[in-house]
XYZ file of C-alpha atoms in Angstrom:
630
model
C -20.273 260.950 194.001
C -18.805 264.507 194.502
C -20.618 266.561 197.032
C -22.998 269.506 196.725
C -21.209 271.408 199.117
C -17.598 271.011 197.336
C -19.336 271.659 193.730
C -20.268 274.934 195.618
C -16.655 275.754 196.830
C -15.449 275.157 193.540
C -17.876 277.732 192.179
C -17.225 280.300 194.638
C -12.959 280.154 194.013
C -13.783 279.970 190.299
C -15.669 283.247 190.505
C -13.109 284.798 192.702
C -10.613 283.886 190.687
C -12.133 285.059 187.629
C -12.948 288.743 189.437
C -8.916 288.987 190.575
C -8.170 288.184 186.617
C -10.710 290.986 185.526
C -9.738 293.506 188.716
C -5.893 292.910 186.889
C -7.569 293.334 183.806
C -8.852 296.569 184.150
C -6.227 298.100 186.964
C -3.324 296.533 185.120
C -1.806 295.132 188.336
C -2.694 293.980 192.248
C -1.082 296.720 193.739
C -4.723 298.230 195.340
C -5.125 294.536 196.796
C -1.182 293.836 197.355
C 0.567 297.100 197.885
C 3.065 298.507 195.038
C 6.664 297.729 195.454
C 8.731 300.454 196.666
C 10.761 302.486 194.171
C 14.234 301.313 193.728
C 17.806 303.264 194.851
C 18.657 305.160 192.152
C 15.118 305.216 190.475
C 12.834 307.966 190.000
C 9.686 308.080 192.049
C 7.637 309.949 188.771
C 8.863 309.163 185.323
C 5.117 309.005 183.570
C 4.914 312.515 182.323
C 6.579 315.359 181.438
C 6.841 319.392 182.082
C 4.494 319.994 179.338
C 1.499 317.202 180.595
C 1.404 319.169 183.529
C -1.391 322.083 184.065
C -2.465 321.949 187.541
C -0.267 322.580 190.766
C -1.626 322.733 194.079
C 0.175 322.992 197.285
C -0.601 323.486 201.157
C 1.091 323.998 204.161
C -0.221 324.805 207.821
C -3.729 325.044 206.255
C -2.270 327.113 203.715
C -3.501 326.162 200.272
C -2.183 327.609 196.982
C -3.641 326.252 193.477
C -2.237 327.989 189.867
C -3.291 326.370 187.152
C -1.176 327.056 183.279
C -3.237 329.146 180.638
C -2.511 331.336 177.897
C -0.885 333.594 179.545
C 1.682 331.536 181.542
C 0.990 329.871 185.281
C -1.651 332.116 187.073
C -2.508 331.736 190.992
C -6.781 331.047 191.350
C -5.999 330.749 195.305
C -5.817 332.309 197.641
C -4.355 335.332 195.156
C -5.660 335.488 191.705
C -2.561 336.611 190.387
C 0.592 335.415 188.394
C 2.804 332.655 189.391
C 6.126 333.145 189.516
C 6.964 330.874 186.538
C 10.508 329.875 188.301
C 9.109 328.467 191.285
C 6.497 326.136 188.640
C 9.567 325.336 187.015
C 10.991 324.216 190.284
C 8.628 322.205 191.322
C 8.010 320.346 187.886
C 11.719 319.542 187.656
C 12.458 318.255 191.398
C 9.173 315.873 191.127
C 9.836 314.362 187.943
C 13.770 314.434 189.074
C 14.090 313.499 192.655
C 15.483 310.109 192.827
C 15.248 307.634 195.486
C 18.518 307.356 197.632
C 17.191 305.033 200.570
C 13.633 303.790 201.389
C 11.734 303.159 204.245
C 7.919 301.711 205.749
C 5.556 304.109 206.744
C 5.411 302.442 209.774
C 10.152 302.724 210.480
C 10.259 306.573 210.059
C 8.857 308.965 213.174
C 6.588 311.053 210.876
C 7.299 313.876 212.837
C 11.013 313.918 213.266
C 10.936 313.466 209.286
C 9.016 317.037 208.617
C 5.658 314.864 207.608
C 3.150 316.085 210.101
C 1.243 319.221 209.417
C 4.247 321.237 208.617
C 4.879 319.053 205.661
C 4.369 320.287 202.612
C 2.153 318.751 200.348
C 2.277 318.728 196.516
C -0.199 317.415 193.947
C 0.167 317.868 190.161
C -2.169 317.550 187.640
C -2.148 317.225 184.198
C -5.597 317.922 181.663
C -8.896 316.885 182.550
C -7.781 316.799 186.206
C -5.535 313.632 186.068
C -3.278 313.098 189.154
C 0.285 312.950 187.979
C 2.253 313.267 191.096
C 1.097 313.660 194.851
C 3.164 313.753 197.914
C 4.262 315.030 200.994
C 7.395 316.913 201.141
C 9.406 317.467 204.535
C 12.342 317.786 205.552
C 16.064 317.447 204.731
C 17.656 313.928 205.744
C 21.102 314.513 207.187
C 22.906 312.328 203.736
C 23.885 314.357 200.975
C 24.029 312.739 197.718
C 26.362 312.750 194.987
C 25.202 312.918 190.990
C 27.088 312.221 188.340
C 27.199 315.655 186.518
C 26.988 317.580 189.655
C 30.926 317.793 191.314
C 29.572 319.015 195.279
C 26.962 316.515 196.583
C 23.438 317.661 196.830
C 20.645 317.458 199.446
C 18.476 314.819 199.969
C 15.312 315.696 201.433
C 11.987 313.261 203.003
C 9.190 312.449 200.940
C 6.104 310.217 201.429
C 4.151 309.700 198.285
C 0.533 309.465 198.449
C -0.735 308.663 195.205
C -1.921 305.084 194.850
C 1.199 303.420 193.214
C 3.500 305.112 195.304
C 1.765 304.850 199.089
C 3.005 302.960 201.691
C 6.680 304.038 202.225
C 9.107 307.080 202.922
C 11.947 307.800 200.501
C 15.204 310.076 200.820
C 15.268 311.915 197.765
C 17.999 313.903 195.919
C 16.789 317.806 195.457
C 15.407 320.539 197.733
C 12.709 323.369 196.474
C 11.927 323.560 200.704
C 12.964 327.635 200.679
C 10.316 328.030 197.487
C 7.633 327.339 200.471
C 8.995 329.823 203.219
C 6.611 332.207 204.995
C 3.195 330.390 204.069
C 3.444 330.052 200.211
C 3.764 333.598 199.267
C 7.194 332.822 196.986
C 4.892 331.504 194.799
C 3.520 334.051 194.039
C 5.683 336.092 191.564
C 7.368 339.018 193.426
C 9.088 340.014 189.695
C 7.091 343.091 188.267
C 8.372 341.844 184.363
C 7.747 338.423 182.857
C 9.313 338.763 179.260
C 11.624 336.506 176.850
C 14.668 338.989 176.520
C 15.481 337.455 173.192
C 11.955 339.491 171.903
C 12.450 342.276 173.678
C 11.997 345.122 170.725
C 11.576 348.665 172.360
C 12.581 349.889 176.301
C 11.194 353.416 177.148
C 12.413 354.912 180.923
C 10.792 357.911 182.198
C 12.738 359.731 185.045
C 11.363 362.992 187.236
C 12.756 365.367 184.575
C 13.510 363.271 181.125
C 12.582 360.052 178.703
C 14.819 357.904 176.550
C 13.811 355.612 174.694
C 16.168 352.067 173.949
C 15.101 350.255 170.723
C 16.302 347.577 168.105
C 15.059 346.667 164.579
C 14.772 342.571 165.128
C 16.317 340.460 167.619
C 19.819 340.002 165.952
C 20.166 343.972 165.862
C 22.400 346.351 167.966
C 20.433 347.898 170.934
C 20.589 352.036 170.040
C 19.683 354.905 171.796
C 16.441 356.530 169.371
C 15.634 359.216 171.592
C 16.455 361.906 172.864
C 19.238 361.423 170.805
C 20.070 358.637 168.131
C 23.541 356.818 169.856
C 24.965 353.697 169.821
C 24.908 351.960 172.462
C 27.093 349.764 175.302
C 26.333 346.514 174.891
C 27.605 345.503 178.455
C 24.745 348.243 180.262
C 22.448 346.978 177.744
C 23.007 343.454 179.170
C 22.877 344.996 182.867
C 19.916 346.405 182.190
C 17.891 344.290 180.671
C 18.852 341.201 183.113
C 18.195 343.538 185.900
C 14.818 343.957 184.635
C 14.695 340.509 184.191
C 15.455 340.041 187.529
C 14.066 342.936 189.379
C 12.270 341.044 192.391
C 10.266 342.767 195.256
C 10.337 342.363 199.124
C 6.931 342.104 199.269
C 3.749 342.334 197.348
C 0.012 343.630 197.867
C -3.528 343.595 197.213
C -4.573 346.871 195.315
C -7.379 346.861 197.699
C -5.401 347.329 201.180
C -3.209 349.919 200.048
C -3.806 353.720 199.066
C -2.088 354.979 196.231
C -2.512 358.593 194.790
C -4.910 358.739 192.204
C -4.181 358.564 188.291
C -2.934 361.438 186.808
C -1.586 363.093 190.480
C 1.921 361.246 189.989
C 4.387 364.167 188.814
C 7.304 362.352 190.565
C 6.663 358.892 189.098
C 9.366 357.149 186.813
C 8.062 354.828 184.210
C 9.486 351.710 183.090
C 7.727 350.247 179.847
C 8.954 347.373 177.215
C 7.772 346.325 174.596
C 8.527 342.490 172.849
C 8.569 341.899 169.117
C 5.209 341.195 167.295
C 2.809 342.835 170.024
C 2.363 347.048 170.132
C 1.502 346.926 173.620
C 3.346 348.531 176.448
C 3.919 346.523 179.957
C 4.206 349.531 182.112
C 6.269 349.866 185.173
C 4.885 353.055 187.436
C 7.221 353.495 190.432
C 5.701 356.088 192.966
C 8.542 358.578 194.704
C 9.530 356.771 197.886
C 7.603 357.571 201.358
C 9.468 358.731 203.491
C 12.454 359.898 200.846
C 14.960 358.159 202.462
C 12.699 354.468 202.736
C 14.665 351.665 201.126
C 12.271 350.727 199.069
C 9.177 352.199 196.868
C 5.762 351.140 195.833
C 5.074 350.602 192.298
C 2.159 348.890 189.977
C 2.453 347.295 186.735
C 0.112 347.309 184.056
C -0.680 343.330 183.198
C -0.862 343.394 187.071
C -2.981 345.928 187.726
C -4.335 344.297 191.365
C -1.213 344.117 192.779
C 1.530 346.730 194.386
C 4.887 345.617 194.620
C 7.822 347.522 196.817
C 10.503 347.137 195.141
C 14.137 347.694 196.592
C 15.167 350.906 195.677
C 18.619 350.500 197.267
C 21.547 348.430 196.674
C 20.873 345.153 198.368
C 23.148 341.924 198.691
C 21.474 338.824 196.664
C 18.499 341.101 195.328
C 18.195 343.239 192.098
C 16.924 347.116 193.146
C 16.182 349.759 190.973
C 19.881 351.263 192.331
C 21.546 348.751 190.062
C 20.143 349.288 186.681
C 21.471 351.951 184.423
C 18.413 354.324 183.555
C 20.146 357.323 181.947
C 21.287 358.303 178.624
C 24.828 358.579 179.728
C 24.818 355.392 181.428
C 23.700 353.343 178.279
C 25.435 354.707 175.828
C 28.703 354.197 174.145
C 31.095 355.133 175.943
C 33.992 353.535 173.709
C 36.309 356.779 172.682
C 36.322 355.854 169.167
C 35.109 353.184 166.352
C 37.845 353.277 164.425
C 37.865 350.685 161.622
C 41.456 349.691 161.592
C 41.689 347.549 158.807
C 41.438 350.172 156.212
C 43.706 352.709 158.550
C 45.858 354.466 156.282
C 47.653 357.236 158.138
C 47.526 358.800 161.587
C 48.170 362.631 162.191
C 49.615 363.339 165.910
C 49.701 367.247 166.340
C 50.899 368.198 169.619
C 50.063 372.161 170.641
C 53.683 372.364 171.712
C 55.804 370.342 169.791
C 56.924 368.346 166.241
C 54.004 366.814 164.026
C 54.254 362.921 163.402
C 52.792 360.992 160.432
C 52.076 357.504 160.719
C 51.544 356.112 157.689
C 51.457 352.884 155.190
C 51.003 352.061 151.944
C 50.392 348.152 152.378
C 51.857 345.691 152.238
C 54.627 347.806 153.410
C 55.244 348.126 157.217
C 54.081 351.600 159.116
C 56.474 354.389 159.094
C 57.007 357.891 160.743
C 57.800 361.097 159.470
C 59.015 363.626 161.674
C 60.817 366.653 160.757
C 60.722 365.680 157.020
C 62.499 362.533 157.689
C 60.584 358.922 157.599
C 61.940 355.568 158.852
C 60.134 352.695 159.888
C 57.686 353.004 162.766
C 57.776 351.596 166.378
C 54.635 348.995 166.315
C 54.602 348.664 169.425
C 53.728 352.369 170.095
C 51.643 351.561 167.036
C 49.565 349.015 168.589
C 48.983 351.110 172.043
C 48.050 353.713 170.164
C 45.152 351.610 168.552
C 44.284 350.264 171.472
C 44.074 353.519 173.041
C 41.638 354.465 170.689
C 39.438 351.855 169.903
C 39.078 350.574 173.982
C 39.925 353.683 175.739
C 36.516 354.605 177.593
C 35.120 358.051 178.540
C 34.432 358.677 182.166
C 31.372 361.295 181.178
C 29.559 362.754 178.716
C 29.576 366.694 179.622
C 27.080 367.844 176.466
C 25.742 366.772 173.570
C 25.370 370.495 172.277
C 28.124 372.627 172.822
C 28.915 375.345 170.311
C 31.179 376.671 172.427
C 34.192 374.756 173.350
C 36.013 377.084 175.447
C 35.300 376.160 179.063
C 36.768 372.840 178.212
C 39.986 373.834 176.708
C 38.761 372.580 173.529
C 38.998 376.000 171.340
C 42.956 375.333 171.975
C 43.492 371.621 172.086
C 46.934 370.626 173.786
C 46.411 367.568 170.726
C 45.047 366.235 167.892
C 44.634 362.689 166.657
C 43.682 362.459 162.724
C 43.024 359.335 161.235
C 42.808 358.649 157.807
C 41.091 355.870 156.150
C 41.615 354.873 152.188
C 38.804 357.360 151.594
C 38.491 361.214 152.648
C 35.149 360.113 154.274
C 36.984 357.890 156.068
C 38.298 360.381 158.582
C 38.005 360.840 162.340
C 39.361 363.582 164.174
C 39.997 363.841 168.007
C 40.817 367.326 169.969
C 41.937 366.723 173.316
C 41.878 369.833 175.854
C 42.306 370.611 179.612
C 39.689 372.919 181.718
C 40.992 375.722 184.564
C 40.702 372.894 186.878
C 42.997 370.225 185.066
C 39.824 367.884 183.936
C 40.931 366.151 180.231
C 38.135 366.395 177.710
C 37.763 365.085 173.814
C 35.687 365.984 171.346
C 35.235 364.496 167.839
C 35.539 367.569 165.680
C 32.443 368.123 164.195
C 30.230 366.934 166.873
C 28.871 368.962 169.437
C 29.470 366.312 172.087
C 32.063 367.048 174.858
C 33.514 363.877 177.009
C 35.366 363.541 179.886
C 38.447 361.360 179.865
C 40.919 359.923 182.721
C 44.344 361.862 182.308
C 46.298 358.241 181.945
C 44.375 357.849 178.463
C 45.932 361.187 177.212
C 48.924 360.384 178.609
C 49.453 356.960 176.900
C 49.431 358.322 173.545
C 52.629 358.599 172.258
C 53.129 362.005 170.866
C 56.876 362.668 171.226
C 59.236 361.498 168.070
C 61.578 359.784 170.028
C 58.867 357.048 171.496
C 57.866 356.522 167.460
C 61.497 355.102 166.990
C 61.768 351.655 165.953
C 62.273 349.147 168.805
C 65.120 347.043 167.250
C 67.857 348.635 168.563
C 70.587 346.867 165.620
C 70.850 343.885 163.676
C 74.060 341.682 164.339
C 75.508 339.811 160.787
C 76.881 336.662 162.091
C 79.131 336.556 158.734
C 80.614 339.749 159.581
C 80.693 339.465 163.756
C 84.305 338.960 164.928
C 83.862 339.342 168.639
C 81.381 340.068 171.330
C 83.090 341.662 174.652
C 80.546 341.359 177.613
C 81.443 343.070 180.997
C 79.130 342.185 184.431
C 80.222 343.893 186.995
C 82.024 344.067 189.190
C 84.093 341.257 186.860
C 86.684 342.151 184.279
C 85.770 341.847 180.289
C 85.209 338.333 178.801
C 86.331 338.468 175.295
C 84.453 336.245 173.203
C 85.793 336.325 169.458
C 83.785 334.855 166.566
C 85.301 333.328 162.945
C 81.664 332.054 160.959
C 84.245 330.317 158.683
C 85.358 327.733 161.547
C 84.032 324.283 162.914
C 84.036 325.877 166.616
C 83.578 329.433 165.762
C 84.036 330.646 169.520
C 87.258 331.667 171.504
C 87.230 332.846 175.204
C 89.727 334.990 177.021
C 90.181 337.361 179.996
C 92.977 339.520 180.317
C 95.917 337.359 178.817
C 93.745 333.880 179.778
C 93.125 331.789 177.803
C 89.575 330.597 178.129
C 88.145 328.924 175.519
C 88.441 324.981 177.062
C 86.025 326.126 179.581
C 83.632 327.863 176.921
C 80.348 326.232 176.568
C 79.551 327.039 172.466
C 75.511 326.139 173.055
C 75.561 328.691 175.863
C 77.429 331.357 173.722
C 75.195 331.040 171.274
C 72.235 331.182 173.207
C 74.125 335.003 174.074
C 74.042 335.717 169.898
C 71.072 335.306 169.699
C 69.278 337.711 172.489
C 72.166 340.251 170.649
C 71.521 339.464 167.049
C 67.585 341.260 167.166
C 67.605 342.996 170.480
C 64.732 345.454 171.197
C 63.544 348.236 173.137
C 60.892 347.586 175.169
C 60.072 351.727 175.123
C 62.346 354.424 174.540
C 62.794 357.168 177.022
C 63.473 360.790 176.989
C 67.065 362.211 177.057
C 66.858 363.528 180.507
C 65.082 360.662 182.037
C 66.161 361.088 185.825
C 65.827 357.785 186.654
C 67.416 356.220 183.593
C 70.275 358.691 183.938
C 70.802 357.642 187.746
C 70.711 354.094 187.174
C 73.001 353.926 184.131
C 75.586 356.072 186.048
C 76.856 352.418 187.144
C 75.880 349.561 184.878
C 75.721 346.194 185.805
C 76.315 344.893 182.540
C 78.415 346.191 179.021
C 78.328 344.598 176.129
C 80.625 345.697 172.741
C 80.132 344.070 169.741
C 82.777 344.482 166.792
C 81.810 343.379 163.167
C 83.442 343.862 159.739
C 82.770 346.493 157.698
C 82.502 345.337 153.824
C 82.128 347.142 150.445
C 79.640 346.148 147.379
C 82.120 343.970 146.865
C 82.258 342.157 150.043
C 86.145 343.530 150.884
C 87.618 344.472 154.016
C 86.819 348.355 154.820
C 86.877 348.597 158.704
C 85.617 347.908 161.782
C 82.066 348.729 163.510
C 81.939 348.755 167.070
C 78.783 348.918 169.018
C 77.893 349.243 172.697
C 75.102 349.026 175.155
C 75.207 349.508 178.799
C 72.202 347.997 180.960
C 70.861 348.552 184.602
C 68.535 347.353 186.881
C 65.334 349.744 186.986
C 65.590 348.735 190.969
C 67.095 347.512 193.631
C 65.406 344.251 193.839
C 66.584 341.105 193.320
C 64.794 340.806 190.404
C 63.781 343.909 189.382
C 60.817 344.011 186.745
C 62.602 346.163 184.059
C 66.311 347.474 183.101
C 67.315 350.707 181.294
C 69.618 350.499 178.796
C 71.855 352.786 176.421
C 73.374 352.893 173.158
C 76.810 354.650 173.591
C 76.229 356.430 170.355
C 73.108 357.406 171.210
C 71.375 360.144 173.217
C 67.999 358.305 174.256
C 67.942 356.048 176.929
C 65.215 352.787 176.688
C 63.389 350.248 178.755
C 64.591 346.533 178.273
C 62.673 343.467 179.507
C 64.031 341.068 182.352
C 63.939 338.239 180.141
C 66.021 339.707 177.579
C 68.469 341.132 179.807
C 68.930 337.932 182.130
C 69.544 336.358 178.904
C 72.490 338.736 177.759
C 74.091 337.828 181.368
C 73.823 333.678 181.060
C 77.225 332.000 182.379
C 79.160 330.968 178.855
C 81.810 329.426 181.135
C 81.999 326.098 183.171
C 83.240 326.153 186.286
C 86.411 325.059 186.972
């Protein structure tokens, strides 16, 4: 007969039993009675939420202790500042918890706490999420000595102590990738935001800056529109200050902040000297209001200013350059500093004709009628245009920045040498609205100025941008210096000195076209034809690289003594295609140095007056070795 006693044990492990079934039940696991495993290499610690479930964060250090909590109006500090979070550092903090995975692992009870930066100058981090729910809470020290690598990340990355604390996670010490440890520096007081302006810049519709003695105001009609100057003055704008502005804003951090309540600031309305900064974002009419107070002394690095969404706090903000920090220094705040500064606009597709009036000197027309190429006139006389002028011209013009804006209202143009313009740049468009007009002049003091006729405004140029346009006829020549006919070429002589002439004669009509001879050698079995031909064809379309006036001292010097002659004697033909002559060309080439590879040659047409610029390429070409050695 079974036993009272046993019948009793039985009943006792049966309810036991049945408790551990219903503590699993409810808990979902044994880990409050067992311990939860550790986290895995390679695992996250937190992957049970995301950014958005969290709207709690609460930190401490050193009996430090921070809480900001995320409302309407972004992540606000309740303690110990009731102010605005920077949102970065939330940001931060979010994505290294729910990121930081485990690289090695450790018991509580194999790590010295306090060599691991998990005593009271740990850092410790709890997140929650709504109604108070504890997503993530742990202790963050130090870094380990491993770095770590990631896949998408090519340097390795820190790895950093952390000791869990939440009830799934207790029990063990991890090395984690990441490290937000600077975001804590100098007891919590990064997280509070030390950036004056919180905004999206893709809604940013309206800037207005307020110096000592003007206002401008920067503005744009939706988010895909040009930024444009609307006031003082209606100008375009340049898009790269724009950009430097607006980021700087963006990023404009103080060195330190304030309570309203510990510091003294002048009164409202007794702030003469105070520059405004003030933007506005796209669907709201309210201002965010920047006041920056003159610096105390003048010559302090930094100033005091308020903001209005802010209005218990005083920030100093660097007022200085300073290395790693936006200051006030580095944003442009003027007129002339955000506006376009680009000489012209021109739109060069429907360019018909350009107008080059020198004061002193021959008129050139550059014109087209398309599809036909560009051409010059000059002295009544048109032939094809140099495009390569053509194109630095264009460039000129449509890159080419101003250094300064002297007016905006000038009516007269004299103390800029502008009522006598040493040139003019027309250009004509396929309509006679389509027309822009630039006079360039010089002051008493050799400055370079352009104005736009028609305009009251009065820039300042560099004196290399006047001096790239071409405005002499002879740089307007075409760069193809001839055109060799391969069915009319009968020989090419080619002199390098200090050698005697190689004679190379051509016959088109022949299997082996080419014949070589020096002198009264013969030299043709040594004659490589590929090589030869390689010769031809650097001849058959050679170019200028620029053309150069007649009494170019350097040119002249150099050519004095040329390294290298080439002749080239063609057939001349009738209509008919008969025999009527011969045409004999030359060109004589130098090095533009005495370098062993100098960067340029001059070169000159015996027939013609002009010397030119050739191109290394082309030149070491002209001068390949046609004959194997012997």
């Amino acid at each position: 007969m079974r036993s009272l006693g046993f019948t009793l044990i039985l009943a006792l492990l049966a309810i036991g039993v049945g408790g551990v079934a219903a503590w699993q039940w409810v808990e979902g696991n044994f880990y409050r009675v067992l311990g939860a495993p550790p986290t895995q290499v390679g695992e996250r610690i937190y992957t049970g939420f995301t950014p958005a479930d969290v709207k709690l964060i609460r930190v401490s250090q050193n009996g430090t202790i921070a809480t900001f909590e995320l409302g309407p109006d972004g992540w606000q500090a309740t303690m110990p500042w009731v102010d605005r979070m920077d949102p970065r550092a939330a940001v931060s903090i979010i994505n290294f918890t729910l990121g930081m995975r485990v690289e090695d692992i450790a018991g509580i009870d194999k790590v010295d706490p306090q060599k691991a930066g998990l005593r009271e100058s740990g850092i410790n981090v709890r997140l929650e999420g709504a109604d108070h729910q504890v997503l993530a809470k742990y202790k963050l020290g130090r870094q380990t000595p491993w770095l770590a690598t990631l896949k998408d990340i090519p340097e390795p990355v820190p790895t950093v102590f952390i000791q869990p604390r939440d009830e799934n996670h207790k029990n063990y010490i991890y090395a984690c990738t990441g490290d937000i440890i600077p975001l804590f520096k100098d007891n919590l007081k990064f997280l509070r935001d030390h950036h004056p302006f919180y905004f999206n810049p893709l809604a940013l519709q309206k800037i207005r800056i307020r110096s000592e003695i003007d206002e401008l105001t920067l503005a744009r009609e939706s988010p895909n529109s040009p930024w444009r100057v609307i006031m003082p003055l209606d100008l375009a704008t340049d898009p790269s200050e724009v950009k430097s502005l607006i980021e700087g804003l963006y990023e404009l951090q103080a060195v330190k902040i304030s309570d309203r309540a510990s510091v003294t600031l002048p009164a409202a309305g007794a702030l003469p000297n105070s520059r405004q900064i003030a933007i506005t974002s796209f669907g709201s009419e309210a201002e965010t209001v920047l006041e920056i107070l003159p610096p105390e002394p003048p010559e302090s690095a930094d100033v005091r200013a308020t903001v209005g969404d802010r209005p218990d706090t005083v920030f100093y903000l660097p007022a200085k350059p300073e290395a790693d920090l936006a200051s006030l220094a580095d944003l442009p705040l003027t007129v002339n500093g955000l506006r376009d500064a680009t000489l012209t606009h021109l739109n060069v597709k429907t360019l018909r004709a350009i107008l080059i009036e020198p004061a002193t000197g021959t008129a050139i027309l550059i014109s087209r009628n398309p599809p036909q190429p560009w051409m010059a006139t000059i002295d009544g006389k048109t032939q094809e245009a140099n495009e390569e002028r053509l194109f630095a011209l264009l460039k000129t013009v449509t890159q080419g920045r101003v250094t300064g804006f002297e007016t905006d209202a000038a009516t007269d143009f004299t103390p800029w040498g502008l009522d006598r313009p040493i040139m003019k740049l027309r250009f004509l468009g396929e309509t006679d609205e389509q027309v822009i007009e630039l006079a360039f002049g010089i002051d008493g003091n050799g400055g370079y100025f352009v104005n736009r006729t028609g305009t009251p405004t009065v820039m300042r140029v560099e004196r290399t941008l006047v001096d790239s346009i071409p405005r002499k006829p002879y740089e307007w020549r075409h760069s193809r210096l001839w055109s060799i006919d391969r069915l009319n070429l009968m020989a090419i002589e080619r002199t390098i000195a200090p050698e005697a002439p190689l004679m190379l004669r051509y016959d088109f009509t022949k299997p082996d076209p080419w014949t070589a001879s020096r002198g009264e050698a013969n030299l043709t079995a040594s004659l490589n034809p590929s090589r030869a031909n390689y010769v031809l064809d650097a001849l058959e379309g050679l170019k200028a690289s620029r053309w150069l006036p007649v009494d170019d001292p350097s040119a002249l010097d150099a050519l004095a003594k040329p390294s290298l002659t080439i002749k080239v004697i063609e057939k001349a033909t009738d209509n008919m295609g008969d025999f009527t002559g011969l045409i004999t060309r030359e060109v004589e080439i130098a090095p533009g140095s005495n370098a062993t590879n100098p960067g340029f040659y001059y070169g000159r047409i015996k027939s013609d007056p002009n010397p030119f610029l050739m191109d290394r390429d082309t030149c070491e070409k002209l001068a390949t070795e046609v004959l194997e050695p012997q």
